[in-house]
Amino acid sequence: QGNKAEAQQQQSVLSDVLKRGVLRIATIGGNPPYSSLDPSGKPVGYDIDIANLLAEQLRVKIEFSIVDSPGRITALQTRRADVTFANFTANVERSKVIAFTDPYLVVGSIYMVKADSPLKSVEELNDPKYKVSMPRGGTAEGIITATAPKAQKVRFDTVNDAFLAMQSGQVDAHLQDSLQNADYLSK
């Protein structure tokens, strides 16, 4: 029963998009290299490229709305967006309220510290004197709880803000996926 209802809902969304001639996409504005805003405010990044390809294949225009991490689901639930392209880990809890496609990228999460940090291992980070930054509404909180439960969790609205907190010394470490951290390190 669930699969049939899900298929009907997906068909309904597709029908609405084709009738409207516009694909409404929710994405995160500060989540490089997946999605961010260029100096003119235009969304750019891997997620944006894939979203544009989908709109091209459907032969519809595209309309982006910028959301934060929790807003990825809210935009779908409130039908402000037809789909979300925004570095999104599929997990059981989220799958209870939204449907996921097959992933186009699979990465792991890693901690990042400044080069001069005294921290050399995750085990050392597991201490209440250390602070770890993370974006609000993502999967990092569960990972930190599992790997360094004694560390203080500091939530930020965007991945970029969480990274900048580590870079500026407000926190001792930053947890994010390996591709994002590699992107930050390359810059």
PDB file of C-alpha atoms in Angstrom:
ATOM      1  CA  GLN A   1       0.000   0.000   0.000  1.00  0.00           C
ATOM      2  CA  GLY A   2       2.744   2.463   0.943  1.00  0.00           C
ATOM      3  CA  ASN A   3       4.629   2.056  -2.336  1.00  0.00           C
ATOM      4  CA  LYS A   4       1.479   2.630  -4.398  1.00  0.00           C
ATOM      5  CA  ALA A   5       0.573   5.787  -2.447  1.00  0.00           C
ATOM      6  CA  GLU A   6       4.154   7.046  -2.724  1.00  0.00           C
ATOM      7  CA  ALA A   7       4.170   6.438  -6.491  1.00  0.00           C
ATOM      8  CA  GLN A   8       0.868   8.295  -6.870  1.00  0.00           C
ATOM      9  CA  GLN A   9       2.203  11.245  -4.885  1.00  0.00           C
ATOM     10  CA  GLN A  10       5.370  11.361  -7.007  1.00  0.00           C
ATOM     11  CA  GLN A  11       3.263  11.265 -10.178  1.00  0.00           C
ATOM     12  CA  SER A  12       1.123  14.102  -8.777  1.00  0.00           C
ATOM     13  CA  VAL A  13       4.225  16.246  -8.110  1.00  0.00           C
ATOM     14  CA  LEU A  14       5.529  15.537 -11.609  1.00  0.00           C
ATOM     15  CA  SER A  15       2.146  16.404 -13.153  1.00  0.00           C
ATOM     16  CA  ASP A  16       2.058  19.668 -11.192  1.00  0.00           C
ATOM     17  CA  VAL A  17       5.591  20.584 -12.342  1.00  0.00           C
ATOM     18  CA  LEU A  18       4.801  19.852 -15.989  1.00  0.00           C
ATOM     19  CA  LYS A  19       1.510  21.798 -15.842  1.00  0.00           C
ATOM     20  CA  ARG A  20       3.151  24.739 -14.100  1.00  0.00           C
ATOM     21  CA  GLY A  21       6.208  24.654 -16.374  1.00  0.00           C
ATOM     22  CA  VAL A  22       8.414  25.380 -13.364  1.00  0.00           C
ATOM     23  CA  LEU A  23      10.401  23.047 -11.135  1.00  0.00           C
ATOM     24  CA  ARG A  24      10.608  24.537  -7.624  1.00  0.00           C
ATOM     25  CA  ILE A  25      13.794  23.470  -5.867  1.00  0.00           C
ATOM     26  CA  ALA A  26      14.837  23.989  -2.249  1.00  0.00           C
ATOM     27  CA  THR A  27      18.581  24.238  -1.695  1.00  0.00           C
ATOM     28  CA  ILE A  28      20.986  25.493   0.945  1.00  0.00           C
ATOM     29  CA  GLY A  29      22.804  28.759   0.231  1.00  0.00           C
ATOM     30  CA  GLY A  30      25.937  28.185   2.316  1.00  0.00           C
ATOM     31  CA  ASN A  31      26.865  24.577   1.678  1.00  0.00           C
ATOM     32  CA  PRO A  32      29.850  24.507  -0.691  1.00  0.00           C
ATOM     33  CA  PRO A  33      30.766  22.659  -2.860  1.00  0.00           C
ATOM     34  CA  TYR A  34      27.199  21.335  -3.118  1.00  0.00           C
ATOM     35  CA  SER A  35      25.318  24.608  -3.121  1.00  0.00           C
ATOM     36  CA  SER A  36      26.206  28.178  -2.338  1.00  0.00           C
ATOM     37  CA  LEU A  37      25.476  31.630  -3.686  1.00  0.00           C
ATOM     38  CA  ASP A  38      27.784  33.432  -6.096  1.00  0.00           C
ATOM     39  CA  PRO A  39      28.429  37.173  -5.591  1.00  0.00           C
ATOM     40  CA  SER A  40      25.285  38.028  -7.574  1.00  0.00           C
ATOM     41  CA  GLY A  41      23.153  35.776  -5.321  1.00  0.00           C
ATOM     42  CA  LYS A  42      22.728  33.027  -7.926  1.00  0.00           C
ATOM     43  CA  PRO A  43      22.878  29.422  -6.611  1.00  0.00           C
ATOM     44  CA  VAL A  44      25.959  27.460  -7.771  1.00  0.00           C
ATOM     45  CA  GLY A  45      27.500  24.061  -6.995  1.00  0.00           C
ATOM     46  CA  TYR A  46      27.100  20.324  -7.616  1.00  0.00           C
ATOM     47  CA  ASP A  47      23.500  20.175  -6.384  1.00  0.00           C
ATOM     48  CA  ILE A  48      22.611  23.162  -8.568  1.00  0.00           C
ATOM     49  CA  ASP A  49      24.186  21.574 -11.654  1.00  0.00           C
ATOM     50  CA  ILE A  50      22.147  18.402 -11.146  1.00  0.00           C
ATOM     51  CA  ALA A  51      18.973  20.404 -10.494  1.00  0.00           C
ATOM     52  CA  ASN A  52      19.511  22.305 -13.732  1.00  0.00           C
ATOM     53  CA  LEU A  53      19.958  19.017 -15.608  1.00  0.00           C
ATOM     54  CA  LEU A  54      16.657  17.728 -14.226  1.00  0.00           C
ATOM     55  CA  ALA A  55      14.814  20.903 -15.270  1.00  0.00           C
ATOM     56  CA  GLU A  56      16.424  20.673 -18.704  1.00  0.00           C
ATOM     57  CA  GLN A  57      15.310  17.044 -19.105  1.00  0.00           C
ATOM     58  CA  LEU A  58      11.769  17.946 -18.018  1.00  0.00           C
ATOM     59  CA  ARG A  59      11.856  20.994 -20.330  1.00  0.00           C
ATOM     60  CA  VAL A  60      10.686  23.325 -17.568  1.00  0.00           C
ATOM     61  CA  LYS A  61      12.043  26.492 -16.001  1.00  0.00           C
ATOM     62  CA  ILE A  62      13.692  26.313 -12.613  1.00  0.00           C
ATOM     63  CA  GLU A  63      12.986  28.291  -9.454  1.00  0.00           C
ATOM     64  CA  PHE A  64      15.278  28.015  -6.438  1.00  0.00           C
ATOM     65  CA  SER A  65      14.367  28.802  -2.854  1.00  0.00           C
ATOM     66  CA  ILE A  66      17.172  29.063  -0.328  1.00  0.00           C
ATOM     67  CA  VAL A  67      16.560  27.147   2.906  1.00  0.00           C
ATOM     68  CA  ASP A  68      18.556  26.086   5.951  1.00  0.00           C
ATOM     69  CA  SER A  69      19.160  22.423   6.820  1.00  0.00           C
ATOM     70  CA  PRO A  70      15.808  21.806   8.565  1.00  0.00           C
ATOM     71  CA  GLY A  71      14.082  23.782   5.794  1.00  0.00           C
ATOM     72  CA  ARG A  72      14.970  21.077   3.277  1.00  0.00           C
ATOM     73  CA  ILE A  73      12.172  18.911   4.662  1.00  0.00           C
ATOM     74  CA  THR A  74       9.807  21.742   5.586  1.00  0.00           C
ATOM     75  CA  ALA A  75       9.847  23.106   2.022  1.00  0.00           C
ATOM     76  CA  LEU A  76       8.709  19.699   0.742  1.00  0.00           C
ATOM     77  CA  GLN A  77       6.086  19.179   3.439  1.00  0.00           C
ATOM     78  CA  THR A  78       4.538  22.606   2.843  1.00  0.00           C
ATOM     79  CA  ARG A  79       4.778  22.163  -0.950  1.00  0.00           C
ATOM     80  CA  ARG A  80       6.841  25.322  -1.381  1.00  0.00           C
ATOM     81  CA  ALA A  81       9.291  23.069  -3.235  1.00  0.00           C
ATOM     82  CA  ASP A  82       8.789  20.103  -5.526  1.00  0.00           C
ATOM     83  CA  VAL A  83      12.216  18.622  -4.757  1.00  0.00           C
ATOM     84  CA  THR A  84      15.216  19.368  -2.590  1.00  0.00           C
ATOM     85  CA  PHE A  85      18.775  19.331  -3.888  1.00  0.00           C
ATOM     86  CA  ALA A  86      20.889  20.003  -0.826  1.00  0.00           C
ATOM     87  CA  ASN A  87      23.537  17.536   0.353  1.00  0.00           C
ATOM     88  CA  PHE A  88      21.030  15.352   2.110  1.00  0.00           C
ATOM     89  CA  THR A  89      21.777  12.138   4.001  1.00  0.00           C
ATOM     90  CA  ALA A  90      18.982   9.602   3.675  1.00  0.00           C
ATOM     91  CA  ASN A  91      18.202   8.036   7.022  1.00  0.00           C
ATOM     92  CA  VAL A  92      15.274   6.182   8.570  1.00  0.00           C
ATOM     93  CA  GLU A  93      13.934   9.170  10.517  1.00  0.00           C
ATOM     94  CA  ARG A  94      13.838  11.408   7.439  1.00  0.00           C
ATOM     95  CA  SER A  95      12.443   8.617   5.269  1.00  0.00           C
ATOM     96  CA  LYS A  96       9.343   8.572   7.466  1.00  0.00           C
ATOM     97  CA  VAL A  97       8.295  11.957   6.088  1.00  0.00           C
ATOM     98  CA  ILE A  98       9.957  12.329   2.646  1.00  0.00           C
ATOM     99  CA  ALA A  99      11.146  10.101  -0.194  1.00  0.00           C
ATOM    100  CA  PHE A 100      14.764   9.969  -1.368  1.00  0.00           C
ATOM    101  CA  THR A 101      16.197   9.211  -4.788  1.00  0.00           C
ATOM    102  CA  ASP A 102      19.230   7.015  -5.226  1.00  0.00           C
ATOM    103  CA  PRO A 103      22.293   8.993  -4.103  1.00  0.00           C
ATOM    104  CA  TYR A 104      24.582  10.522  -6.694  1.00  0.00           C
ATOM    105  CA  LEU A 105      27.395  10.898  -4.170  1.00  0.00           C
ATOM    106  CA  VAL A 106      28.378   8.987  -1.040  1.00  0.00           C
ATOM    107  CA  VAL A 107      30.885  10.496   1.385  1.00  0.00           C
ATOM    108  CA  GLY A 108      31.893  10.001   4.984  1.00  0.00           C
ATOM    109  CA  SER A 109      32.029  12.517   7.799  1.00  0.00           C
ATOM    110  CA  ILE A 110      35.342  13.645   9.259  1.00  0.00           C
ATOM    111  CA  TYR A 111      36.493  15.994  11.973  1.00  0.00           C
ATOM    112  CA  MET A 112      38.638  18.957  11.010  1.00  0.00           C
ATOM    113  CA  VAL A 113      40.884  20.909  13.358  1.00  0.00           C
ATOM    114  CA  LYS A 114      43.292  23.769  12.778  1.00  0.00           C
ATOM    115  CA  ALA A 115      46.859  22.761  11.927  1.00  0.00           C
ATOM    116  CA  ASP A 116      48.142  23.982  15.285  1.00  0.00           C
ATOM    117  CA  SER A 117      45.478  22.127  17.305  1.00  0.00           C
ATOM    118  CA  PRO A 118      46.660  19.940  20.171  1.00  0.00           C
ATOM    119  CA  LEU A 119      43.971  17.392  19.181  1.00  0.00           C
ATOM    120  CA  LYS A 120      45.382  14.388  17.357  1.00  0.00           C
ATOM    121  CA  SER A 121      42.503  11.905  17.642  1.00  0.00           C
ATOM    122  CA  VAL A 122      38.752  11.656  18.059  1.00  0.00           C
ATOM    123  CA  GLU A 123      39.360   9.982  21.429  1.00  0.00           C
ATOM    124  CA  GLU A 124      41.088  13.147  22.668  1.00  0.00           C
ATOM    125  CA  LEU A 125      38.132  15.231  21.451  1.00  0.00           C
ATOM    126  CA  ASN A 126      35.804  13.248  23.721  1.00  0.00           C
ATOM    127  CA  ASP A 127      36.221  15.691  26.594  1.00  0.00           C
ATOM    128  CA  PRO A 128      33.806  18.384  27.886  1.00  0.00           C
ATOM    129  CA  LYS A 129      36.512  21.051  27.539  1.00  0.00           C
ATOM    130  CA  TYR A 130      36.337  20.775  23.727  1.00  0.00           C
ATOM    131  CA  LYS A 131      33.708  22.293  21.441  1.00  0.00           C
ATOM    132  CA  VAL A 132      32.679  20.887  18.052  1.00  0.00           C
ATOM    133  CA  SER A 133      30.810  22.927  15.444  1.00  0.00           C
ATOM    134  CA  MET A 134      28.091  21.523  13.226  1.00  0.00           C
ATOM    135  CA  PRO A 135      25.279  22.787  11.028  1.00  0.00           C
ATOM    136  CA  ARG A 136      21.860  22.728  12.677  1.00  0.00           C
ATOM    137  CA  GLY A 137      19.479  20.055  11.385  1.00  0.00           C
ATOM    138  CA  GLY A 138      22.063  17.764   9.813  1.00  0.00           C
ATOM    139  CA  THR A 139      23.367  14.336  10.723  1.00  0.00           C
ATOM    140  CA  ALA A 140      26.520  15.637  12.434  1.00  0.00           C
ATOM    141  CA  GLU A 141      24.896  15.818  15.860  1.00  0.00           C
ATOM    142  CA  GLY A 142      24.233  12.081  15.933  1.00  0.00           C
ATOM    143  CA  ILE A 143      27.761  11.340  14.742  1.00  0.00           C
ATOM    144  CA  ILE A 144      29.294  13.569  17.418  1.00  0.00           C
ATOM    145  CA  THR A 145      27.085  11.967  20.072  1.00  0.00           C
ATOM    146  CA  ALA A 146      28.297   8.524  18.975  1.00  0.00           C
ATOM    147  CA  THR A 147      32.011   9.347  18.579  1.00  0.00           C
ATOM    148  CA  ALA A 148      32.710  12.131  21.087  1.00  0.00           C
ATOM    149  CA  PRO A 149      29.705  12.266  23.434  1.00  0.00           C
ATOM    150  CA  LYS A 150      31.453  14.338  26.090  1.00  0.00           C
ATOM    151  CA  ALA A 151      32.444  17.139  23.691  1.00  0.00           C
ATOM    152  CA  GLN A 152      30.255  20.257  23.610  1.00  0.00           C
ATOM    153  CA  LYS A 153      28.108  20.511  20.466  1.00  0.00           C
ATOM    154  CA  VAL A 154      27.797  24.003  18.996  1.00  0.00           C
ATOM    155  CA  ARG A 155      25.107  24.410  16.316  1.00  0.00           C
ATOM    156  CA  PHE A 156      25.229  26.917  13.471  1.00  0.00           C
ATOM    157  CA  ASP A 157      22.687  27.791  10.784  1.00  0.00           C
ATOM    158  CA  THR A 158      24.975  26.878   7.877  1.00  0.00           C
ATOM    159  CA  VAL A 159      27.910  24.593   7.166  1.00  0.00           C
ATOM    160  CA  ASN A 160      29.964  27.650   6.287  1.00  0.00           C
ATOM    161  CA  ASP A 161      29.234  29.305   9.658  1.00  0.00           C
ATOM    162  CA  ALA A 162      30.198  26.073  11.446  1.00  0.00           C
ATOM    163  CA  PHE A 163      33.470  25.922   9.516  1.00  0.00           C
ATOM    164  CA  LEU A 164      34.249  29.601  10.188  1.00  0.00           C
ATOM    165  CA  ALA A 165      33.706  28.998  13.916  1.00  0.00           C
ATOM    166  CA  MET A 166      36.475  26.383  13.832  1.00  0.00           C
ATOM    167  CA  GLN A 167      38.707  28.556  11.667  1.00  0.00           C
ATOM    168  CA  SER A 168      38.311  31.558  13.994  1.00  0.00           C
ATOM    169  CA  GLY A 169      38.922  29.520  17.177  1.00  0.00           C
ATOM    170  CA  GLN A 170      35.382  29.720  18.602  1.00  0.00           C
ATOM    171  CA  VAL A 171      35.341  25.903  18.610  1.00  0.00           C
ATOM    172  CA  ASP A 172      38.077  23.287  18.667  1.00  0.00           C
ATOM    173  CA  ALA A 173      36.856  21.038  15.849  1.00  0.00           C
ATOM    174  CA  HIS A 174      34.347  20.934  13.010  1.00  0.00           C
ATOM    175  CA  LEU A 175      32.483  17.849  11.792  1.00  0.00           C
ATOM    176  CA  GLN A 176      31.331  17.711   8.196  1.00  0.00           C
ATOM    177  CA  ASP A 177      31.508  15.437   5.218  1.00  0.00           C
ATOM    178  CA  SER A 178      34.865  14.684   3.672  1.00  0.00           C
ATOM    179  CA  LEU A 179      34.171  16.410   0.336  1.00  0.00           C
ATOM    180  CA  GLN A 180      33.142  19.657   2.016  1.00  0.00           C
ATOM    181  CA  ASN A 181      36.165  19.607   4.296  1.00  0.00           C
ATOM    182  CA  ALA A 182      38.438  18.916   1.304  1.00  0.00           C
ATOM    183  CA  ASP A 183      36.857  21.885  -0.475  1.00  0.00           C
ATOM    184  CA  TYR A 184      37.548  24.146   2.519  1.00  0.00           C
ATOM    185  CA  LEU A 185      41.126  22.866   2.803  1.00  0.00           C
ATOM    186  CA  SER A 186      41.778  23.509  -0.899  1.00  0.00           C
ATOM    187  CA  LYS A 187      40.912  27.166  -0.388  1.00  0.00           C
TER     188      LYS A 187
END
